[in-house]
mmCIF file of C-alpha atoms in Angstrom:
data_model
loop_
_atom_site.group_PDB
_atom_site.id
_atom_site.type_symbol
_atom_site.label_atom_id
_atom_site.label_comp_id
_atom_site.label_asym_id
_atom_site.label_seq_id
_atom_site.Cartn_x
_atom_site.Cartn_y
_atom_site.Cartn_z
ATOM 1 C CA MET A 1 -77.074 17.905 67.105
ATOM 2 C CA LYS A 2 -76.558 21.662 67.129
ATOM 3 C CA GLN A 3 -74.587 23.882 64.813
ATOM 4 C CA THR A 4 -71.338 25.061 66.376
ATOM 5 C CA PRO A 5 -70.610 28.787 66.791
ATOM 6 C CA ALA A 6 -68.200 28.546 63.866
ATOM 7 C CA GLY A 7 -71.042 29.737 61.572
ATOM 8 C CA ARG A 8 -72.427 28.189 58.443
ATOM 9 C CA PRO A 9 -72.031 24.392 58.429
ATOM 10 C CA THR A 10 -69.656 22.935 55.821
ATOM 11 C CA LEU A 11 -69.233 19.516 54.233
ATOM 12 C CA GLU A 12 -66.632 18.786 56.901
ATOM 13 C CA THR A 13 -69.127 19.667 59.647
ATOM 14 C CA VAL A 14 -71.695 17.295 58.147
ATOM 15 C CA ALA A 15 -69.060 14.576 57.666
ATOM 16 C CA ARG A 16 -68.016 14.707 61.360
ATOM 17 C CA ALA A 17 -71.648 14.656 62.530
ATOM 18 C CA ALA A 18 -72.541 11.712 60.279
ATOM 19 C CA GLY A 19 -69.343 9.751 60.874
ATOM 20 C CA ALA A 20 -68.570 9.701 57.149
ATOM 21 C CA SER A 21 -65.872 11.030 54.869
ATOM 22 C CA ARG A 22 -66.136 14.443 53.198
ATOM 23 C CA ALA A 23 -66.090 12.713 49.786
ATOM 24 C CA THR A 24 -69.064 10.530 50.720
ATOM 25 C CA VAL A 25 -71.055 13.527 51.954
ATOM 26 C CA SER A 26 -70.257 15.324 48.688
ATOM 27 C CA ARG A 27 -71.566 12.374 46.663
ATOM 28 C CA VAL A 28 -74.862 12.412 48.587
ATOM 29 C CA VAL A 29 -75.246 16.187 48.189
ATOM 30 C CA ASN A 30 -74.662 15.897 44.435
ATOM 31 C CA GLY A 31 -77.229 13.139 43.964
ATOM 32 C CA SER A 32 -75.007 10.091 43.658
ATOM 33 C CA THR A 33 -76.741 6.708 43.986
ATOM 34 C CA THR A 34 -73.577 4.784 44.911
ATOM 35 C CA VAL A 35 -73.681 5.467 48.667
ATOM 36 C CA ARG A 36 -74.954 2.709 50.992
ATOM 37 C CA PRO A 37 -78.545 3.469 52.111
ATOM 38 C CA ASP A 38 -77.726 3.441 55.848
ATOM 39 C CA ILE A 39 -74.811 5.869 55.376
ATOM 40 C CA GLU A 40 -76.901 8.094 53.103
ATOM 41 C CA GLU A 41 -79.629 8.191 55.758
ATOM 42 C CA ARG A 42 -77.106 9.270 58.436
ATOM 43 C CA ILE A 43 -75.760 11.988 56.166
ATOM 44 C CA ARG A 44 -79.199 13.310 55.243
ATOM 45 C CA ARG A 45 -80.195 13.385 58.914
ATOM 46 C CA ALA A 46 -77.047 15.358 59.735
ATOM 47 C CA ILE A 47 -77.730 17.769 56.845
ATOM 48 C CA ALA A 48 -81.257 18.407 58.133
ATOM 49 C CA GLU A 49 -80.217 18.840 61.780
ATOM 50 C CA LEU A 50 -77.306 21.157 60.969
ATOM 51 C CA GLY A 51 -79.223 23.144 58.375
ATOM 52 C CA TYR A 52 -76.504 22.580 55.790
ATOM 53 C CA VAL A 53 -77.096 24.299 52.419
ATOM 54 C CA PRO A 54 -74.780 23.420 49.500
ATOM 55 C CA ASN A 55 -72.631 26.215 48.121
ATOM 56 C CA PRO A 56 -73.970 26.730 44.545
ATOM 57 C CA ALA A 57 -70.639 27.889 43.149
ATOM 58 C CA ALA A 58 -68.735 24.947 44.601
ATOM 59 C CA ARG A 59 -71.424 22.521 43.511
ATOM 60 C CA SER A 60 -71.355 23.803 39.936
ATOM 61 C CA LEU A 61 -67.602 23.186 39.806
ATOM 62 C CA VAL A 62 -68.260 19.533 40.607
ATOM 63 C CA THR A 63 -71.374 18.941 38.502
ATOM 64 C CA GLN A 64 -70.563 21.390 35.673
ATOM 65 C CA ARG A 65 -74.185 22.531 36.054
ATOM 66 C CA THR A 66 -75.659 25.787 37.308
ATOM 67 C CA ASP A 67 -79.250 24.480 37.591
ATOM 68 C CA SER A 68 -80.325 27.683 35.801
ATOM 69 C CA ILE A 69 -82.048 28.154 32.443
ATOM 70 C CA ALA A 70 -82.129 31.495 30.619
ATOM 71 C CA LEU A 71 -85.278 32.708 28.900
ATOM 72 C CA ILE A 72 -84.164 35.320 26.361
ATOM 73 C CA LEU A 73 -86.735 37.725 24.918
ATOM 74 C CA PRO A 74 -85.441 40.036 22.154
ATOM 75 C CA GLU A 75 -87.962 42.723 23.155
ATOM 76 C CA SER A 76 -88.136 45.809 25.340
ATOM 77 C CA ALA A 77 -89.279 45.588 28.949
ATOM 78 C CA THR A 78 -92.327 47.710 28.051
ATOM 79 C CA ARG A 79 -93.508 45.164 25.507
ATOM 80 C CA VAL A 80 -92.681 42.085 27.575
ATOM 81 C CA PHE A 81 -94.550 43.290 30.643
ATOM 82 C CA SER A 82 -97.512 44.899 28.878
ATOM 83 C CA ASP A 83 -100.775 43.915 30.518
ATOM 84 C CA ASP A 84 -102.050 40.570 29.269
ATOM 85 C CA ALA A 85 -99.739 40.224 26.288
ATOM 86 C CA PHE A 86 -98.349 36.904 24.998
ATOM 87 C CA PHE A 87 -95.131 36.996 27.025
ATOM 88 C CA PRO A 88 -96.436 36.734 30.613
ATOM 89 C CA GLY A 89 -98.151 33.444 29.755
ATOM 90 C CA VAL A 90 -94.972 31.988 28.257
ATOM 91 C CA ILE A 91 -92.902 33.171 31.224
ATOM 92 C CA ARG A 92 -95.372 31.536 33.627
ATOM 93 C CA GLY A 93 -95.323 28.279 31.678
ATOM 94 C CA VAL A 94 -91.528 28.114 31.542
ATOM 95 C CA GLY A 95 -91.118 29.245 35.147
ATOM 96 C CA GLU A 96 -93.589 26.768 36.633
ATOM 97 C CA ALA A 97 -92.078 23.834 34.731
ATOM 98 C CA LEU A 98 -88.551 24.773 35.799
ATOM 99 C CA GLU A 99 -89.668 25.198 39.400
ATOM 100 C CA LYS A 100 -91.074 21.653 39.388
ATOM 101 C CA ALA A 101 -87.685 20.461 38.135
ATOM 102 C CA ASP A 102 -85.921 22.436 40.892
ATOM 103 C CA LYS A 103 -84.263 24.730 38.339
ATOM 104 C CA GLN A 104 -83.880 28.501 38.338
ATOM 105 C CA LEU A 105 -85.314 30.759 35.625
ATOM 106 C CA VAL A 106 -83.111 33.654 34.501
ATOM 107 C CA LEU A 107 -84.981 36.235 32.400
ATOM 108 C CA LEU A 108 -82.869 38.206 29.926
ATOM 109 C CA LEU A 109 -84.101 41.000 27.609
ATOM 110 C CA ALA A 110 -82.216 41.741 24.391
ATOM 111 C CA SER A 111 -83.913 44.524 22.457
ATOM 112 C CA THR A 112 -80.726 46.108 21.039
ATOM 113 C CA ARG A 113 -77.525 44.938 19.396
ATOM 114 C CA SER A 114 -75.507 45.925 22.468
ATOM 115 C CA SER A 115 -77.795 43.868 24.732
ATOM 116 C CA HIS A 116 -77.495 41.002 22.232
ATOM 117 C CA ASP A 117 -73.702 41.077 22.631
ATOM 118 C CA ARG A 118 -74.000 41.401 26.410
ATOM 119 C CA ILE A 119 -76.183 38.298 26.572
ATOM 120 C CA LEU A 120 -73.751 36.331 24.421
ATOM 121 C CA ARG A 121 -70.954 37.196 26.862
ATOM 122 C CA TYR A 122 -73.172 36.264 29.804
ATOM 123 C CA VAL A 123 -74.140 32.864 28.408
ATOM 124 C CA HIS A 124 -70.599 32.122 27.208
ATOM 125 C CA GLY A 125 -69.539 32.504 30.836
ATOM 126 C CA ARG A 126 -71.405 29.248 31.585
ATOM 127 C CA THR A 127 -73.796 31.043 33.898
ATOM 128 C CA VAL A 128 -76.740 28.930 32.672
ATOM 129 C CA ASP A 129 -77.147 25.343 31.511
ATOM 130 C CA GLY A 130 -79.373 26.133 28.537
ATOM 131 C CA VAL A 131 -81.317 28.836 26.743
ATOM 132 C CA VAL A 132 -84.937 29.274 25.668
ATOM 133 C CA LEU A 133 -85.407 31.959 23.012
ATOM 134 C CA ALA A 134 -88.745 33.574 22.147
ATOM 135 C CA SER A 135 -90.036 36.352 19.880
ATOM 136 C CA MET A 136 -87.266 36.336 17.305
ATOM 137 C CA HIS A 137 -87.219 39.040 14.642
ATOM 138 C CA GLY A 138 -85.733 38.687 11.174
ATOM 139 C CA ALA A 139 -82.878 36.275 10.565
ATOM 140 C CA ASP A 140 -81.770 36.417 14.200
ATOM 141 C CA THR A 141 -78.285 34.906 14.507
ATOM 142 C CA LEU A 142 -78.453 34.392 18.273
ATOM 143 C CA PRO A 143 -79.762 30.766 18.226
ATOM 144 C CA GLU A 144 -77.015 29.661 15.846
ATOM 145 C CA GLU A 145 -74.307 31.588 17.693
ATOM 146 C CA LEU A 146 -75.320 29.903 20.936
ATOM 147 C CA ARG A 147 -75.512 26.476 19.315
ATOM 148 C CA LEU A 148 -72.043 26.833 17.820
ATOM 149 C CA ALA A 149 -70.763 27.812 21.283
ATOM 150 C CA GLY A 150 -72.017 24.489 22.622
ATOM 151 C CA VAL A 151 -75.067 25.882 24.441
ATOM 152 C CA SER A 152 -78.325 23.910 24.449
ATOM 153 C CA VAL A 153 -81.025 26.041 22.798
ATOM 154 C CA VAL A 154 -84.773 25.760 22.128
ATOM 155 C CA THR A 155 -86.823 28.490 20.448
ATOM 156 C CA SER A 156 -90.449 29.533 20.644
ATOM 157 C CA GLY A 157 -91.534 29.864 17.046
ATOM 158 C CA ARG A 158 -89.898 28.659 13.870
ATOM 159 C CA PRO A 159 -86.993 30.865 12.761
ATOM 160 C CA LEU A 160 -87.377 32.796 9.508
ATOM 161 C CA GLY A 161 -84.350 31.053 8.036
ATOM 162 C CA GLU A 162 -83.234 27.446 8.321
ATOM 163 C CA ALA A 163 -84.111 25.883 11.674
ATOM 164 C CA THR A 164 -80.843 24.691 13.226
ATOM 165 C CA VAL A 165 -82.190 24.273 16.772
ATOM 166 C CA PRO A 166 -85.398 22.639 18.085
ATOM 167 C CA TYR A 167 -88.502 24.823 18.277
ATOM 168 C CA ILE A 168 -92.081 24.867 19.573
ATOM 169 C CA ASP A 169 -94.691 26.607 17.413
ATOM 170 C CA VAL A 170 -98.427 26.628 16.683
ATOM 171 C CA GLU A 171 -100.602 26.243 13.592
ATOM 172 C CA HIS A 172 -100.814 29.943 12.753
ATOM 173 C CA ALA A 173 -102.105 29.765 9.178
ATOM 174 C CA SER A 174 -104.719 27.051 9.662
ATOM 175 C CA GLY A 175 -106.065 28.862 12.716
ATOM 176 C CA VAL A 176 -106.532 32.052 10.707
ATOM 177 C CA GLU A 177 -108.138 30.120 7.849
ATOM 178 C CA ALA A 178 -110.705 28.791 10.343
ATOM 179 C CA ALA A 179 -111.394 32.379 11.417
ATOM 180 C CA MET A 180 -111.855 33.427 7.787
ATOM 181 C CA ARG A 181 -114.279 30.567 7.129
ATOM 182 C CA HIS A 182 -116.268 31.678 10.151
ATOM 183 C CA LEU A 183 -116.473 35.261 8.874
ATOM 184 C CA ILE A 184 -117.465 34.149 5.377
ATOM 185 C CA GLY A 185 -120.093 31.865 6.900
ATOM 186 C CA LEU A 186 -121.548 34.920 8.629
ATOM 187 C CA GLY A 187 -121.972 36.537 5.215
ATOM 188 C CA ARG A 188 -119.052 38.974 5.490
ATOM 189 C CA ARG A 189 -117.574 39.981 2.133
ATOM 190 C CA ARG A 190 -115.263 42.973 2.753
ATOM 191 C CA ILE A 191 -112.784 41.341 5.140
ATOM 192 C CA ALA A 192 -109.647 43.235 6.114
ATOM 193 C CA THR A 193 -106.703 42.246 8.284
ATOM 194 C CA ILE A 194 -104.365 43.965 10.714
ATOM 195 C CA SER A 195 -101.271 41.852 10.214
ATOM 196 C CA GLY A 196 -98.398 41.307 12.585
ATOM 197 C CA PRO A 197 -94.774 42.330 11.915
ATOM 198 C CA GLN A 198 -93.496 40.744 8.737
ATOM 199 C CA ASP A 199 -90.027 40.178 10.207
ATOM 200 C CA MET A 200 -91.549 37.460 12.401
ATOM 201 C CA VAL A 201 -92.775 34.014 11.343
ATOM 202 C CA ALA A 202 -95.990 34.469 13.354
ATOM 203 C CA GLY A 203 -96.734 37.700 11.480
ATOM 204 C CA ARG A 204 -96.038 36.160 8.091
ATOM 205 C CA GLU A 205 -97.956 32.926 8.653
ATOM 206 C CA ARG A 206 -101.041 34.678 10.041
ATOM 207 C CA LEU A 207 -101.069 36.948 6.992
ATOM 208 C CA ALA A 208 -100.713 33.866 4.781
ATOM 209 C CA GLY A 209 -103.737 32.329 6.521
ATOM 210 C CA TYR A 210 -105.769 35.481 5.845
ATOM 211 C CA LEU A 211 -104.795 35.503 2.152
ATOM 212 C CA ALA A 212 -105.578 31.797 1.767
ATOM 213 C CA GLY A 213 -108.956 32.243 3.448
ATOM 214 C CA LEU A 214 -109.766 35.235 1.264
ATOM 215 C CA GLU A 215 -109.468 33.060 -1.831
ATOM 216 C CA GLU A 216 -112.851 31.588 -0.893
ATOM 217 C CA LEU A 217 -114.386 34.966 -1.829
ATOM 218 C CA GLU A 218 -114.240 35.249 -5.585
ATOM 219 C CA GLY A 219 -112.754 38.549 -6.703
ATOM 220 C CA ALA A 220 -112.082 39.788 -3.152
ATOM 221 C CA ALA A 221 -109.029 42.036 -2.893
ATOM 222 C CA PRO A 222 -106.775 41.902 0.191
ATOM 223 C CA LEU A 223 -107.120 44.802 2.626
ATOM 224 C CA VAL A 224 -104.004 44.809 4.797
ATOM 225 C CA GLU A 225 -102.534 47.199 7.352
ATOM 226 C CA GLU A 226 -99.522 46.121 9.402
ATOM 227 C CA GLY A 227 -99.305 46.431 13.180
ATOM 228 C CA ASP A 228 -96.795 45.352 15.825
ATOM 229 C CA PHE A 229 -99.083 43.048 17.868
ATOM 230 C CA MET A 230 -99.720 45.835 20.417
ATOM 231 C CA ARG A 231 -103.000 47.643 21.176
ATOM 232 C CA GLN A 232 -102.035 51.106 19.925
ATOM 233 C CA SER A 233 -101.012 49.764 16.522
ATOM 234 C CA GLY A 234 -104.402 48.032 16.233
ATOM 235 C CA MET A 235 -106.211 51.300 16.918
ATOM 236 C CA GLU A 236 -104.201 53.144 14.288
ATOM 237 C CA ALA A 237 -104.377 50.380 11.669
ATOM 238 C CA MET A 238 -108.168 50.115 12.038
ATOM 239 C CA GLU A 239 -108.510 53.833 11.386
ATOM 240 C CA ARG A 240 -106.341 53.585 8.254
ATOM 241 C CA LEU A 241 -108.403 50.654 6.965
ATOM 242 C CA LEU A 242 -111.660 52.557 7.372
ATOM 243 C CA GLU A 243 -110.187 55.572 5.601
ATOM 244 C CA ARG A 244 -109.261 53.315 2.669
ATOM 245 C CA GLU A 245 -112.433 51.193 2.628
ATOM 246 C CA PRO A 246 -115.366 52.606 4.638
ATOM 247 C CA ASP A 247 -117.536 49.582 3.743
ATOM 248 C CA ILE A 248 -115.370 47.004 5.558
ATOM 249 C CA ASP A 249 -117.672 44.531 7.303
ATOM 250 C CA ALA A 250 -115.084 42.329 9.067
ATOM 251 C CA VAL A 251 -111.498 42.436 10.250
ATOM 252 C CA PHE A 252 -109.085 39.772 11.409
ATOM 253 C CA ALA A 253 -106.395 41.137 13.738
ATOM 254 C CA ALA A 254 -103.248 39.023 14.169
ATOM 255 C CA SER A 255 -103.255 39.463 17.963
ATOM 256 C CA ASP A 256 -105.901 40.022 20.642
ATOM 257 C CA LEU A 257 -104.298 43.283 21.703
ATOM 258 C CA MET A 258 -104.537 44.642 18.157
ATOM 259 C CA ALA A 259 -108.127 43.375 17.973
ATOM 260 C CA ASP A 260 -108.895 45.236 21.194
ATOM 261 C CA GLY A 261 -107.381 48.345 19.645
ATOM 262 C CA ALA A 262 -109.560 47.857 16.562
ATOM 263 C CA LEU A 263 -112.667 47.536 18.755
ATOM 264 C CA ARG A 264 -111.851 50.825 20.451
ATOM 265 C CA THR A 265 -111.464 52.637 17.139
ATOM 266 C CA LEU A 266 -114.697 51.163 15.779
ATOM 267 C CA ARG A 267 -116.572 52.208 18.907
ATOM 268 C CA ARG A 268 -115.106 55.726 18.751
ATOM 269 C CA LEU A 269 -116.177 56.062 15.114
ATOM 270 C CA GLY A 270 -119.701 54.825 15.772
ATOM 271 C CA ARG A 271 -119.373 51.376 14.129
ATOM 272 C CA ARG A 272 -121.307 48.627 15.879
ATOM 273 C CA VAL A 273 -119.625 45.279 16.542
ATOM 274 C CA PRO A 274 -120.569 42.803 15.219
ATOM 275 C CA ASP A 275 -123.556 44.378 13.426
ATOM 276 C CA ASP A 276 -121.503 46.696 11.202
ATOM 277 C CA VAL A 277 -118.055 45.164 11.526
ATOM 278 C CA ALA A 278 -117.188 41.708 12.873
ATOM 279 C CA VAL A 279 -113.814 41.377 14.635
ATOM 280 C CA ILE A 280 -111.640 38.312 15.307
ATOM 281 C CA GLY A 281 -108.287 38.244 17.112
ATOM 282 C CA PHE A 282 -105.531 35.704 17.705
ATOM 283 C CA ASP A 283 -104.025 34.418 20.999
ATOM 284 C CA ASP A 284 -106.990 34.109 23.416
ATOM 285 C CA VAL A 285 -105.299 36.039 26.211
ATOM 286 C CA GLU A 286 -107.315 36.996 29.287
ATOM 287 C CA THR A 287 -108.249 40.363 27.748
ATOM 288 C CA ALA A 288 -110.282 38.615 25.043
ATOM 289 C CA ARG A 289 -113.015 37.665 27.517
ATOM 290 C CA PHE A 290 -113.430 41.229 28.780
ATOM 291 C CA THR A 291 -113.382 43.375 25.636
ATOM 292 C CA ASP A 292 -116.580 45.153 24.584
ATOM 293 C CA PRO A 293 -118.020 42.953 23.162
ATOM 294 C CA PRO A 294 -116.132 39.793 24.242
ATOM 295 C CA LEU A 295 -113.707 38.845 21.490
ATOM 296 C CA THR A 296 -113.974 35.920 19.113
ATOM 297 C CA THR A 297 -110.387 34.748 18.695
ATOM 298 C CA VAL A 298 -108.020 32.000 17.610
ATOM 299 C CA HIS A 299 -106.790 30.240 20.741
ATOM 300 C CA GLN A 300 -103.154 29.251 20.976
ATOM 301 C CA PRO A 301 -102.011 27.306 24.082
ATOM 302 C CA ILE A 302 -99.659 29.958 25.451
ATOM 303 C CA HIS A 303 -99.038 28.337 28.846
ATOM 304 C CA GLU A 304 -98.447 24.959 27.199
ATOM 305 C CA ILE A 305 -95.927 26.555 24.840
ATOM 306 C CA GLY A 306 -93.963 27.692 27.884
ATOM 307 C CA THR A 307 -94.230 24.287 29.542
ATOM 308 C CA ARG A 308 -93.097 22.464 26.401
ATOM 309 C CA LEU A 309 -90.158 24.843 25.956
ATOM 310 C CA ALA A 310 -89.002 24.101 29.507
ATOM 311 C CA GLU A 311 -89.408 20.346 29.047
ATOM 312 C CA GLN A 312 -87.420 20.420 25.797
ATOM 313 C CA ILE A 313 -84.521 22.433 27.169
ATOM 314 C CA LEU A 314 -84.289 20.239 30.289
ATOM 315 C CA ARG A 315 -84.074 17.146 28.086
ATOM 316 C CA LEU A 316 -81.383 18.725 25.920
ATOM 317 C CA VAL A 317 -79.364 19.739 28.980
ATOM 318 C CA ALA A 318 -79.617 16.142 30.232
ATOM 319 C CA GLY A 319 -78.171 14.919 26.914
ATOM 320 C CA GLU A 320 -81.429 13.462 25.615
ATOM 321 C CA GLU A 321 -82.813 13.635 22.080
ATOM 322 C CA VAL A 322 -85.785 15.922 21.414
ATOM 323 C CA GLU A 323 -88.114 16.408 18.473
ATOM 324 C CA PRO A 324 -86.702 19.058 16.122
ATOM 325 C CA ALA A 325 -90.130 20.666 15.666
ATOM 326 C CA VAL A 326 -93.285 20.546 17.800
ATOM 327 C CA VAL A 327 -96.326 22.302 16.321
ATOM 328 C CA LEU A 328 -99.333 22.686 18.609
ATOM 329 C CA PRO A 329 -102.922 23.061 17.348
ATOM 330 C CA THR A 330 -104.975 26.259 17.399
ATOM 331 C CA THR A 331 -108.765 26.469 17.756
ATOM 332 C CA LEU A 332 -111.390 29.121 17.097
ATOM 333 C CA VAL A 333 -113.171 30.417 20.215
ATOM 334 C CA VAL A 334 -116.449 32.085 19.285
ATOM 335 C CA ARG A 335 -117.685 34.916 21.476
ATOM 336 C CA ASP A 336 -119.760 38.021 20.686
ATOM 337 C CA SER A 337 -117.564 40.058 18.327
ATOM 338 C CA ALA A 338 -118.079 37.743 15.335
#
């Protein structure tokens, strides 16, 4: 069979070629299992020979599905696409899982209130079947607003307030406590931290892990400077810590990028790592293996987080029950910096 000069083949074209009704062809295209196998085979053969491609808009009217999932990141493009940060790994994990399920990933950035409102309008237009949210700051109302609008939502990280939608997170505090035990076991006594933003659960829980670990050192006072998880903030925070306490002999940074920044400041100021100052990060991104020296860090399964987020949202969209909270383990990876 050959396509006629009329142009793009339609359901009617396929129906005539297969000797079936338009309604039957439509059922096959939309995945119905009620069509007789021999008729379905004729229709699928006609679809292949004619090169028929379903019209997505028309199909969504029938199925009430767009086959698209939005990944919303309340961050700037600069932060999201920074080299070897947390986000690329999550995006890969979500994207690969959706691709296997034959779904489309729609990436949306919402770093301002106006973009927040724009995204609400976009999602309310039923342009996606569900939403994955990551990197929430403060008491972000977006998950609850989407839920109340009837949109399926899963978040990466526990919200600061009450969790009203399912989420995937990791064991932040216990991972940091393991890092602190390692530093104390190395004989370090003046341990500082470069914390993450305190308007994020990850920042708060990693600081809590540092404070809990510090209790093992009798009389030790906390030494804290806050960063924003990015490299530049780690460089600046390390310098402030050394100005306050020149005898620091270890530092835990709440992200690998901040740890890399700390390493650069220590090297610039003539401090040897780990001889003078031991350094541990958190994330285990690719950068951690190539810092100078290679970085000891708390590994979190970033790609798996993305995969799990995709699996959860697909189940919700399909009307299935999901666990309200999934918390993945973290592990200490020892390299040369501590």
